Short mmCIF file of C-alpha atoms in Angstrom, two decimals:
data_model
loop_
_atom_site.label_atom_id
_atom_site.label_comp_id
_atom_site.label_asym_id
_atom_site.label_seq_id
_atom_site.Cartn_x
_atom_site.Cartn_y
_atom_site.Cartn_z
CA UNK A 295 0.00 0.00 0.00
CA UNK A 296 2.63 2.53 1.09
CA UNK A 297 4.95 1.18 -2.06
CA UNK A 298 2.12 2.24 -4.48
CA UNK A 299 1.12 5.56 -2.50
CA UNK A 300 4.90 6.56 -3.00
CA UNK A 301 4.91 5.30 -6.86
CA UNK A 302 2.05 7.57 -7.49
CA UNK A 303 3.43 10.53 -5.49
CA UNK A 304 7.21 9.95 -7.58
CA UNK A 305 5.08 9.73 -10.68
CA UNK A 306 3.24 12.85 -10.26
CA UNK A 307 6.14 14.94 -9.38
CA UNK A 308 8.34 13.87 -12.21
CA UNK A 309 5.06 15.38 -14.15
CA UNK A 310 5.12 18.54 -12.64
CA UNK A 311 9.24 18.63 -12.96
CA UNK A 312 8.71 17.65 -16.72
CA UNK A 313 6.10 20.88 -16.58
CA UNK A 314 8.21 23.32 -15.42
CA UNK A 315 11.04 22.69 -17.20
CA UNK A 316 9.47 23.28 -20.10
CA UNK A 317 7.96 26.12 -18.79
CA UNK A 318 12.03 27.32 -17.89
CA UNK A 319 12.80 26.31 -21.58
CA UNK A 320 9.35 28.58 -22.87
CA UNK A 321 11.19 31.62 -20.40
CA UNK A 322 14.64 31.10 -21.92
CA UNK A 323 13.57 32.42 -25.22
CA UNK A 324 11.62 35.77 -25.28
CA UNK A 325 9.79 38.29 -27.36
CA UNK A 326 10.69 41.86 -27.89
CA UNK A 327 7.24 43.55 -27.64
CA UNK A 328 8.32 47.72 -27.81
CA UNK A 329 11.31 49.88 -28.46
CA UNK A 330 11.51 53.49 -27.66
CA UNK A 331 14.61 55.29 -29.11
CA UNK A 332 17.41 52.80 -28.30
CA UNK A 333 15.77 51.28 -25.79
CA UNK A 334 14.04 47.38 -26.18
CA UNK A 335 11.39 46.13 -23.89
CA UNK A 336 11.32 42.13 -23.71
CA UNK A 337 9.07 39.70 -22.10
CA UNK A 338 9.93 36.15 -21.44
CA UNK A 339 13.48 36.48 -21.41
CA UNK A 340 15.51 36.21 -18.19
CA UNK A 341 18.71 37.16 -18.37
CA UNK A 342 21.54 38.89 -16.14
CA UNK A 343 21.79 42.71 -16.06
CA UNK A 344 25.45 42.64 -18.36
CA UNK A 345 25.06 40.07 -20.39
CA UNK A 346 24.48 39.51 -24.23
CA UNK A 347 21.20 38.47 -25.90
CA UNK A 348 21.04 37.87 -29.51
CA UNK A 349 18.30 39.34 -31.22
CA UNK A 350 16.57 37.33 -34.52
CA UNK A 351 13.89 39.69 -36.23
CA UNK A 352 11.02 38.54 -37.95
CA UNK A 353 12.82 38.67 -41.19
CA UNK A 354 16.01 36.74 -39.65
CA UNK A 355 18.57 39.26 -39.52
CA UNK A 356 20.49 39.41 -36.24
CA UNK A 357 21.43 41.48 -34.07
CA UNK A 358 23.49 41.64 -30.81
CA UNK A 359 21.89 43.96 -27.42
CA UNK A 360 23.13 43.62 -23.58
CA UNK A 361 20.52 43.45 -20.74
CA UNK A 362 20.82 47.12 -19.40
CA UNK A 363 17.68 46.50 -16.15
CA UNK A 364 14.79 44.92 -15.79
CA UNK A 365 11.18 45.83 -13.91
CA UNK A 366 9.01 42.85 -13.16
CA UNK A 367 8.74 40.52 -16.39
CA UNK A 368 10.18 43.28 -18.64
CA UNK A 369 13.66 43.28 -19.57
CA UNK A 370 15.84 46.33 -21.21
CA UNK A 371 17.87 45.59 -23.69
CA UNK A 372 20.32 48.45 -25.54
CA UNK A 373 21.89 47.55 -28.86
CA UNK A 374 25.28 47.12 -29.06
CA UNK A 375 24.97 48.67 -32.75
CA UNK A 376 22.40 50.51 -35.30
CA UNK A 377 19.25 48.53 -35.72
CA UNK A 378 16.73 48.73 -38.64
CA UNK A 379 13.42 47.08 -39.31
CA UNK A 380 12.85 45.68 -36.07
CA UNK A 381 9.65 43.99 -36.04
CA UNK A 382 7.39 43.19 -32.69
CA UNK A 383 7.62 39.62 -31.73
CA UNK A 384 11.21 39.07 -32.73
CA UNK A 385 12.98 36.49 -30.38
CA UNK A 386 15.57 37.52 -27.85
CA UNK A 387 17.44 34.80 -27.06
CA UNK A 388 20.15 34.51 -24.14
CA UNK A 389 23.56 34.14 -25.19
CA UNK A 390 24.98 33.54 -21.07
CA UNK A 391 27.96 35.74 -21.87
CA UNK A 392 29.31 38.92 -20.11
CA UNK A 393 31.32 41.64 -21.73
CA UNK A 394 34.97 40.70 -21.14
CA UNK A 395 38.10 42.34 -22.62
CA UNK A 396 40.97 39.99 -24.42
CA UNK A 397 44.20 41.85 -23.43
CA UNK A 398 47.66 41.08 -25.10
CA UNK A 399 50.76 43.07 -25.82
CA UNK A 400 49.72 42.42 -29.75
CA UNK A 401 47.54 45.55 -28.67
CA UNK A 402 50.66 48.06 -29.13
CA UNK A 403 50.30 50.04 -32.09
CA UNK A 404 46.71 48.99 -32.66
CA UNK A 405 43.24 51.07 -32.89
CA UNK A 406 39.97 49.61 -32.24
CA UNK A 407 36.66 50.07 -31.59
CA UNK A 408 34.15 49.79 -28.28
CA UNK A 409 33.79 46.23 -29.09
CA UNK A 410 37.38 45.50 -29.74
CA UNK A 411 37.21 45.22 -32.79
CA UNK A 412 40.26 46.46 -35.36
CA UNK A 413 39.51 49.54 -37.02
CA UNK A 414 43.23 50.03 -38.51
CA UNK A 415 42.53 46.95 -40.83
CA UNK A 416 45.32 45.03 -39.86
CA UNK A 417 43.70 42.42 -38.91
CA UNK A 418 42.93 40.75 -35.69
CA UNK A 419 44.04 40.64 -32.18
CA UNK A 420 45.19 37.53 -30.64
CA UNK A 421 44.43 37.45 -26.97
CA UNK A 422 46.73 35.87 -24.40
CA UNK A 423 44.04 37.01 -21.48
CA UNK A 424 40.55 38.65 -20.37
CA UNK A 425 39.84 40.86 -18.26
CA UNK A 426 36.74 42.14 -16.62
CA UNK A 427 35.28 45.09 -18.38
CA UNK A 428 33.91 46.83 -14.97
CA UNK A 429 37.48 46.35 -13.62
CA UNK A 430 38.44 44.94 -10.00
CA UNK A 431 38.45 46.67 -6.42
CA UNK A 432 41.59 47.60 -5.30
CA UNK A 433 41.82 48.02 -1.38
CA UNK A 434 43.04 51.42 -1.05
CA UNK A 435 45.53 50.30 1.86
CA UNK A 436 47.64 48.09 -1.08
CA UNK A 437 48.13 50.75 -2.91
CA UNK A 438 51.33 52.55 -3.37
CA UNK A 439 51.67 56.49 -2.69
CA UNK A 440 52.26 58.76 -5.67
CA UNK A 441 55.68 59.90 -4.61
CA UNK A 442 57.80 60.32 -8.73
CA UNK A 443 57.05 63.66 -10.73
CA UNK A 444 55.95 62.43 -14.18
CA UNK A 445 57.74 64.33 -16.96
CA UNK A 446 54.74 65.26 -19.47
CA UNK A 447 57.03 67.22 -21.76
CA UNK A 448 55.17 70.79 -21.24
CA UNK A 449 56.81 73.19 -19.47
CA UNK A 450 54.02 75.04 -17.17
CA UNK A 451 52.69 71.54 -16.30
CA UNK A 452 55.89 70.30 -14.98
CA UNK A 453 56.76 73.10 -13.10
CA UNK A 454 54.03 74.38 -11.98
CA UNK A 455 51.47 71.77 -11.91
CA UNK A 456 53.88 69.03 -11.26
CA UNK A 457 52.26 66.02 -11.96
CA UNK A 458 53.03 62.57 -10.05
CA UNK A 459 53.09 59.29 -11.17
CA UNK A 460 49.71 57.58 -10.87
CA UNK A 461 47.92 60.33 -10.44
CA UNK A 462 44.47 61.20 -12.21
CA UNK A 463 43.60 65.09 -13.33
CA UNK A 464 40.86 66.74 -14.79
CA UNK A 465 41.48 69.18 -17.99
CA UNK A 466 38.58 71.05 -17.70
CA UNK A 467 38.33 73.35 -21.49
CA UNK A 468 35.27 74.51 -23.34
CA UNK A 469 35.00 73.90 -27.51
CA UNK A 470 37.84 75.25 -29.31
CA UNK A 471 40.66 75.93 -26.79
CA UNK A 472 43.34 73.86 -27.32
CA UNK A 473 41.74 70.84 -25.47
CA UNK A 474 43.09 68.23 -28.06
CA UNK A 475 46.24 69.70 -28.77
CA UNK A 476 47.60 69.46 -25.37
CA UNK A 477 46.67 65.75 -25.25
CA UNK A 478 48.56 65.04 -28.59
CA UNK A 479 51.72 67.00 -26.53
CA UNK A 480 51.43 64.86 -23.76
CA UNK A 481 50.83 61.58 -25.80
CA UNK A 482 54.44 62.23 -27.62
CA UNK A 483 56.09 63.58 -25.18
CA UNK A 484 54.97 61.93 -21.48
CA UNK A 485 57.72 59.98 -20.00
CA UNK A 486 55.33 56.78 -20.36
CA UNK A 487 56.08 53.17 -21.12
CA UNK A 488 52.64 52.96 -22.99
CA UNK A 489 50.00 55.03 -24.39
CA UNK A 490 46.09 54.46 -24.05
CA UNK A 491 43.94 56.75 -25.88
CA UNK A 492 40.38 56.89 -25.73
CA UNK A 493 38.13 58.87 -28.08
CA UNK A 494 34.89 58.62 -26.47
CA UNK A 495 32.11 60.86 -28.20
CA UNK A 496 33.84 62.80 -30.22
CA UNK A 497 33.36 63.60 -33.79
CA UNK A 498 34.71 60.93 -35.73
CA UNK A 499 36.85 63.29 -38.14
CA UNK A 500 38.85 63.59 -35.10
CA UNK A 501 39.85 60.17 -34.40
CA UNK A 502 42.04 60.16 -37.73
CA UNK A 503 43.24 63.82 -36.84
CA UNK A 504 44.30 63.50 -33.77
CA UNK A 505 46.21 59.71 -34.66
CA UNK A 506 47.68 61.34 -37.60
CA UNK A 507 48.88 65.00 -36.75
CA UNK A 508 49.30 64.51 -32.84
CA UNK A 509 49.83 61.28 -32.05
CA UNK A 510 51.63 60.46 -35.14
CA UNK A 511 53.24 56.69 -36.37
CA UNK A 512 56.15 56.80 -33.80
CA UNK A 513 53.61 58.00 -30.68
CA UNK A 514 51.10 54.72 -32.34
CA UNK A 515 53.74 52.22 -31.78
CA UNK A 516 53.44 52.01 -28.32
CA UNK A 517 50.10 53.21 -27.83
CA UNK A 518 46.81 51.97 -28.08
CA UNK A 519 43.53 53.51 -29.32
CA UNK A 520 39.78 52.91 -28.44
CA UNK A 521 37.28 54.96 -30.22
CA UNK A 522 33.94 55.04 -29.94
CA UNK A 523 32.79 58.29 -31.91
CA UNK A 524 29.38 60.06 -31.18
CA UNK A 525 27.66 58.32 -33.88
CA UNK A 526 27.96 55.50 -32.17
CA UNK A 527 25.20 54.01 -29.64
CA UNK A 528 25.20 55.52 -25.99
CA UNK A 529 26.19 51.71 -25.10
CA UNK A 530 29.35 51.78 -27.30
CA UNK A 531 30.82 54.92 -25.13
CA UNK A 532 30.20 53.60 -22.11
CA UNK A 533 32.16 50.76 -23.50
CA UNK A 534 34.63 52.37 -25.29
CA UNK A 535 35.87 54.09 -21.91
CA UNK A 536 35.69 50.94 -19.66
CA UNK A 537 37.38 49.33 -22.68
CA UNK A 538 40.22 51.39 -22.96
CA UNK A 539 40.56 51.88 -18.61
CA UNK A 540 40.92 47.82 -18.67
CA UNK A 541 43.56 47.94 -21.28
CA UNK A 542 45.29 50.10 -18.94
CA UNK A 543 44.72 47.80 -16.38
CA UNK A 544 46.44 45.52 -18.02
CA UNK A 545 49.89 46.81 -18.79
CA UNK A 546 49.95 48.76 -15.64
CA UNK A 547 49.81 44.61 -14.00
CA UNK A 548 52.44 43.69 -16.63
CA UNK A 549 54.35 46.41 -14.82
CA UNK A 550 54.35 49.33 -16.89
CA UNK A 551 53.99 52.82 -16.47
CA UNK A 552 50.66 53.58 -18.67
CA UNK A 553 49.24 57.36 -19.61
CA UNK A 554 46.02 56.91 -20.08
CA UNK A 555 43.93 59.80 -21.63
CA UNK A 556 40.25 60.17 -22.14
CA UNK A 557 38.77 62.19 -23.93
CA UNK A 558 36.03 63.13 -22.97
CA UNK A 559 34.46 62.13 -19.81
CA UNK A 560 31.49 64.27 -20.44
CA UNK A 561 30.51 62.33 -23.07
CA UNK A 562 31.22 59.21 -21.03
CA UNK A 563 28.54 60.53 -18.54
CA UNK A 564 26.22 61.92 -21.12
CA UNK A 565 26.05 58.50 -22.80
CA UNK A 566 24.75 56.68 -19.55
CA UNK A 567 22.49 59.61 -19.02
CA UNK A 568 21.21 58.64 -22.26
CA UNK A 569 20.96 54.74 -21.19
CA UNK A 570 19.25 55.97 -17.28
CA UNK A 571 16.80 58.30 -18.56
CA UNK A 572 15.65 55.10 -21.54
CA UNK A 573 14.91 52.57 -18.88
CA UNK A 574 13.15 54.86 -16.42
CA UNK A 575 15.92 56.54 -14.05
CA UNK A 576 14.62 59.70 -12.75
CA UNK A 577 16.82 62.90 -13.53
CA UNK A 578 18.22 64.26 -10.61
CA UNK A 579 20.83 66.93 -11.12
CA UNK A 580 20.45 69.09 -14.34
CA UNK A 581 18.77 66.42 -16.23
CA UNK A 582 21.80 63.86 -14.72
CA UNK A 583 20.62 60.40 -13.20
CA UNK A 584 22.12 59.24 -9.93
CA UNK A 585 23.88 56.41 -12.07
CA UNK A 586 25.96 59.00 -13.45
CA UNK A 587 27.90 59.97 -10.61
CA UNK A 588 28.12 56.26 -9.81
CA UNK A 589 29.85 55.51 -12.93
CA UNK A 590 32.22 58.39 -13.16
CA UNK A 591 33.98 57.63 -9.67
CA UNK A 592 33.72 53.91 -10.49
CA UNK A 593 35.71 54.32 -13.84
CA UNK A 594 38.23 56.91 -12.22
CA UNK A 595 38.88 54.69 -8.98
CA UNK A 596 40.40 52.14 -11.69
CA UNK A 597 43.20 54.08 -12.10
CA UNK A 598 45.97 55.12 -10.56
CA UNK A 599 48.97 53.46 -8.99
CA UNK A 600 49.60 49.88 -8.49
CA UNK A 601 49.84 47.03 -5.67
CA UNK A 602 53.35 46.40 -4.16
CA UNK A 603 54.92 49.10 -7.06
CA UNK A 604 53.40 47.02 -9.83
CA UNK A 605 52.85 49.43 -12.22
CA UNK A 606 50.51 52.62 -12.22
CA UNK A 607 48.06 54.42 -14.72
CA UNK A 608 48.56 58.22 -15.13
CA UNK A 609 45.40 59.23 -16.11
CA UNK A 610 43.99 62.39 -17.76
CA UNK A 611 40.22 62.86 -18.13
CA UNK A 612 39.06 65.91 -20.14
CA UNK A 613 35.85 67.78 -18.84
CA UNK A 614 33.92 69.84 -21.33
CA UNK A 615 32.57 72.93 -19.55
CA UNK A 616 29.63 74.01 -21.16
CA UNK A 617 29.25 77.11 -21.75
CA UNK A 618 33.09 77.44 -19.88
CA UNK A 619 31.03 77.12 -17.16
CA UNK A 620 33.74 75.50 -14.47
CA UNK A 621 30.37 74.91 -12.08
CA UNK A 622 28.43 72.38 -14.57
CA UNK A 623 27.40 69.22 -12.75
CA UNK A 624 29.64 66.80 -14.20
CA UNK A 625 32.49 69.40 -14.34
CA UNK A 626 31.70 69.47 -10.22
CA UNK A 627 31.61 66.25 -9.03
CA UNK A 628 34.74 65.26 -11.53
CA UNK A 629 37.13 68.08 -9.28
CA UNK A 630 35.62 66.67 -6.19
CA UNK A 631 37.27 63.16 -6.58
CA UNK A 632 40.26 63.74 -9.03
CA UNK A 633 44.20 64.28 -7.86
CA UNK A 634 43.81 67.86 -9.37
CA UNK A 635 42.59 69.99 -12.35
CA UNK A 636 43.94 72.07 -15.51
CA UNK A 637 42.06 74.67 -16.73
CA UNK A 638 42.17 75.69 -19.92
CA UNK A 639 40.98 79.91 -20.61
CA UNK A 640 39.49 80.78 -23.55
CA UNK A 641 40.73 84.41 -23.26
CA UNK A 642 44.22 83.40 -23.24
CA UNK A 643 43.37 81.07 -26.69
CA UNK A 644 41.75 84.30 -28.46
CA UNK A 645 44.94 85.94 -27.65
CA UNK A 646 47.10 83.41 -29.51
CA UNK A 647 48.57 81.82 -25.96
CA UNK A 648 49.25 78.12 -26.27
CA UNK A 649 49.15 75.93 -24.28
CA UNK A 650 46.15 78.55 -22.93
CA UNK A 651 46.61 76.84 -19.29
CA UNK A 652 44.90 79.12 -16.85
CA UNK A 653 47.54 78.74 -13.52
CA UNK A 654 45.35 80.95 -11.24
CA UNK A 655 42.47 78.07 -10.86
CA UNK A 656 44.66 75.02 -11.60
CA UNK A 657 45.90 72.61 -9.43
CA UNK A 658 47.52 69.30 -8.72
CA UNK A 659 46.98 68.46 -5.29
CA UNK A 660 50.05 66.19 -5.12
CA UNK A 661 52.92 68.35 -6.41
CA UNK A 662 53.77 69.48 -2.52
CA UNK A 663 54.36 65.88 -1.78
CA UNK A 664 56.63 64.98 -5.03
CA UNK A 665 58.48 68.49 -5.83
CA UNK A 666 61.48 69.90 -3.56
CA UNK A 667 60.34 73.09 -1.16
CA UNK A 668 62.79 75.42 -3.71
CA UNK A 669 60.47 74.64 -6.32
CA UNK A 670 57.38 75.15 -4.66
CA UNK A 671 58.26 78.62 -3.48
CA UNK A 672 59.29 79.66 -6.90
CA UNK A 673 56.15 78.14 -8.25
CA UNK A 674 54.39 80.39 -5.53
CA UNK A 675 55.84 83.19 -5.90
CA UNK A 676 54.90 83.00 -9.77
CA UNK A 677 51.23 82.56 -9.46
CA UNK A 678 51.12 85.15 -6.91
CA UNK A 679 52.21 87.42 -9.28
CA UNK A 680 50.00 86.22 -11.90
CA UNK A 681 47.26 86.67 -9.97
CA UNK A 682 48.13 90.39 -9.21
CA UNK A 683 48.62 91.39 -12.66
CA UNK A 684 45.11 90.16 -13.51
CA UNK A 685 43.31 91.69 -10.23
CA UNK A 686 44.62 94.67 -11.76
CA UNK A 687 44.72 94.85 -15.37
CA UNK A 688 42.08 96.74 -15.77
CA UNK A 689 43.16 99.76 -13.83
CA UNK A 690 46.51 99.53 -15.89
CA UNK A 691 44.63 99.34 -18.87
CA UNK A 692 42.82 102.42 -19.16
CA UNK A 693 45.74 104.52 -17.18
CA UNK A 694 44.18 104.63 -13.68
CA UNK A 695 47.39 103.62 -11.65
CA UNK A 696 50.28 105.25 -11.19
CA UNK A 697 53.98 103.05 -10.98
CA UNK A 698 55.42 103.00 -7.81
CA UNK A 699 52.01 102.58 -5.79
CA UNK A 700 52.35 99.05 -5.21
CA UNK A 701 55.76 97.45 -5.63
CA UNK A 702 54.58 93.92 -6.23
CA UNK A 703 52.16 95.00 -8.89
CA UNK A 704 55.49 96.70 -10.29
CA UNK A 705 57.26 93.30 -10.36
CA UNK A 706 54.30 92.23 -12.06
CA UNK A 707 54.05 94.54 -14.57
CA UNK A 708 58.16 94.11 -15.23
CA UNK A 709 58.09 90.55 -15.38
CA UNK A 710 54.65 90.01 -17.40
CA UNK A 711 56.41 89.44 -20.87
CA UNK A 712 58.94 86.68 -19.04
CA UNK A 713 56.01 85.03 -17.49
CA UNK A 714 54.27 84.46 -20.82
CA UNK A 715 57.02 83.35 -22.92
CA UNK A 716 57.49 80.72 -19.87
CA UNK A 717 53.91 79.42 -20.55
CA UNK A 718 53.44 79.62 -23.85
CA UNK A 719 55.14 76.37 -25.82
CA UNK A 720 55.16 75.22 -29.32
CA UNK A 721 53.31 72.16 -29.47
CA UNK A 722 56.21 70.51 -31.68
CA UNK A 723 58.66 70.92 -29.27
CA UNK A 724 59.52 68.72 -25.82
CA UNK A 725 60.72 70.46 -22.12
CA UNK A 726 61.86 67.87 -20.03
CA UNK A 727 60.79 68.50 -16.30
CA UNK A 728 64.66 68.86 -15.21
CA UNK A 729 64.77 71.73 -18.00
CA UNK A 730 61.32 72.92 -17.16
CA UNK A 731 62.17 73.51 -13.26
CA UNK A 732 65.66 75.18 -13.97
CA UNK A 733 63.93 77.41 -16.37
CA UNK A 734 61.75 78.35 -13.69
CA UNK A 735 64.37 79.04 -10.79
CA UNK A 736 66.65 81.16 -13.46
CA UNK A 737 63.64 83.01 -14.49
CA UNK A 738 62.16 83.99 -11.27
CA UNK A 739 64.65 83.31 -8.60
CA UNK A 740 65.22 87.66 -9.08
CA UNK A 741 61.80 88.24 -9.16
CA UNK A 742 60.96 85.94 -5.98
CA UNK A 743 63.69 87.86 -4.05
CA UNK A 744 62.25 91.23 -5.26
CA UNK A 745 58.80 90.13 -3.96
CA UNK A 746 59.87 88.48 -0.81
CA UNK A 747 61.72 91.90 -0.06
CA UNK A 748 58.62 93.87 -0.37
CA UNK A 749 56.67 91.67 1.88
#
């Protein structure tokens, strides 16, 4: 009796086992029932936020989309490139993949897409490893101190805005001021062992511009580019800026000493306001989701020096200020958790002044720790007299003060033309930090006495 009750029972649960798994195998394959802009709504498919889904429309064309959130029994899915013809009902179908970057030293010399895929034509990359694209968690306590000046090759920089070894800055610059010819000057000339480049948003005349005319065929040997230009999908920058930070990651745990410059990280956030504001985030600061600020520190945290002296990742993030507006939200919270900033003045572009670097509001909040205390003063000493000259140009300008009635503003006045040929730097031609710093004591070391006597 009890041998048949339990037959019965083991009977009717393999049924209902048999029942749901083929209910599981009904849920593995879904149906894409709206899309809105870039954004796909699925139902029936249950997959990861992360990971890939291939798309088959009616018409059976495929595409390729990554699970970007989810909200009950409806999943968001972004393209990973431009889709056409969609149809309702076409099947998602889980692929059980997440994003991961192959890595190799066959990288070198090589320029590739958000995907990684070659855009040089030279065919493909062989990968010897993969690595996460969201990067790993470094315990702050293993990491080593930024305590080596990093020669960048341009003179006001290195001395300065003496930058250190592993640290990450901020060049904050409006349209048209220079922004991408100071990156090509520090891509040739930074005292780097490798190069990472990424081209995140821009226009995509720029990509070839700035590989041909700054970074040129010697600076492309040991450098690598990622470029995701702004006609690609708000998916493909997000990418193309994680991509290139884990290629980074990579050589710097080879060992190396990488530069890595971004450009920009505006359009890095503006792409994943794009992807929060499809799937429903609420806006929260000047039409930015939450998410934004998440991502920024999240991508910048990956940086910087190594575990143990293993290597380190000099980075250099460029902020577009709209407007020059040096309080826009993203130009904000970017100061608040970079190593410093470099701001570039548009005034000082109009007037022909490159590299237009404004000193007055830039800073690298490490050069006191890296840079000897003669330096320093010198440096000091410099932008206090820069910033008296400009408090009162105005009253020189239209013949309101008379010489002699401030002594300092004297100096100023004297020393104006020597302070400006310091700055200003042809973009074809290197200054070593040792040259740049003994330029910068012969220069001023008069004028720091004549101020420190009138004090």
């Amino acid at each position: 009796m009890h041998h048949e009750r339990f037959s019965r029972l083991q009977t009717r649960m393999n049924h209902m086992h048999h029942r749901l798994g083929h209910l599981t195998d009904l849920r593995v394959e879904g149906r894409l029932i709206r899309m809105v802009g870039l954004t796909m709504e699925a139902v029936g498919c249950q997959s990861p936020v992360g990971s890939r889904c291939k798309i088959t429309n009616t018409d059976g064309k495929c595409y390729e989309a990554e699970v970007v959130g989810f909200s009950g029994e409806r999943t968001y899915l972004m393209s990973t490139e431009e889709v056409q013809g969609l149809s309702p009902g076409a099947r998602i179908t889980p692929l059980n993949k997440v994003v991961e970057v192959p890595v190799s030293k066959d990288l070198l010399g090589r320029i590739i897409d958000g995907q990684g895929r070659p855009l040089d034509g030279k065919g493909p990359i062989k990968a010897t490893a993969h690595y996460p694209l969201t990067g790993k968690t470094i315990n702050p306590l293993e990491r080593d101190n930024v305590t080596q000046p990093l020669d960048v090759g341009v003179r006001s920089i290195n001395s300065l805005l003496t930058i250190g070894r592993g640290q990450r800055l901020g060049l904050f610059a409006g349209s048209g001021v220079g922004k991408s010819v100071l990156l090509g000057m520090m891509s040739c000339f930074t005292n780097a062992d490798i190069t990472v480049v990424g081209l995140i948003g821009e226009r995509g005349r720029e990509v070839k511009e700035f590989i041909e005319n700054n970074l040129g065929s010697q600076g492309l040997e040991r450098s690598v580019v990622v470029a995701a230009p702004a006609d690609t999908s708000p998916l493909m920058r997000l990418h193309g800026a994680m991509w290139a930070t884990a290629i980074a990651e990579y050589f710097r745990d080879q060992g190396a000493h990488v530069l890595l410059l971004l450009d920009s990280l505006t359009r890095f956030a503006m792409a994943q306001r794009e992807l929060g504001l499809a799937i429903g985030e609420p806006p929260a600061t000047k039409g930015y989701p939450p998410s934004v600020f998440t991502k920024l520190s999240k991508l910048v945290e990956r940086t910087g020096t190594g575990v143990n002296g293993k290597g380190s990742i000099t980075a250099f993030y460029t902020v577009l200020a709209e407007g020059d507006d040096q309080q826009d939200p993203i130009a904000d919270a970017v100061r608040s958790f970079l190593d410093g900033h470099i701001v570039l003045s548009r005034s000082l572009a109009d007037s022909g002044h490159y590299p237009a670097i404004d000193i007055e509001q830039s800073i690298s909040r490490v050069m006191q720790n890296i840079t000897p205390a003669e330096q320093q003063q010198a440096a000091k000493k410099v932008k206090k007299l820069l910033s008296k000259y400009h408090q009162n140009r105005d009253l020189v300008n239209i013949g309101a003060y008379q010489a002699g009635s401030d002594p300092e503003l004297d100096i100023a006045l004297r020393r104006m033309p020597e302070i400006s040929q310091f700055l200003a730097q042809d973009m074809q031609k290197k200054v070593d930090y040792t040259e740049s710093v003994l330029t910068l004591k012969n220069l001023f070391c008069e004028q720091s006495q004549e101020v420190h006597e009138h004090e």
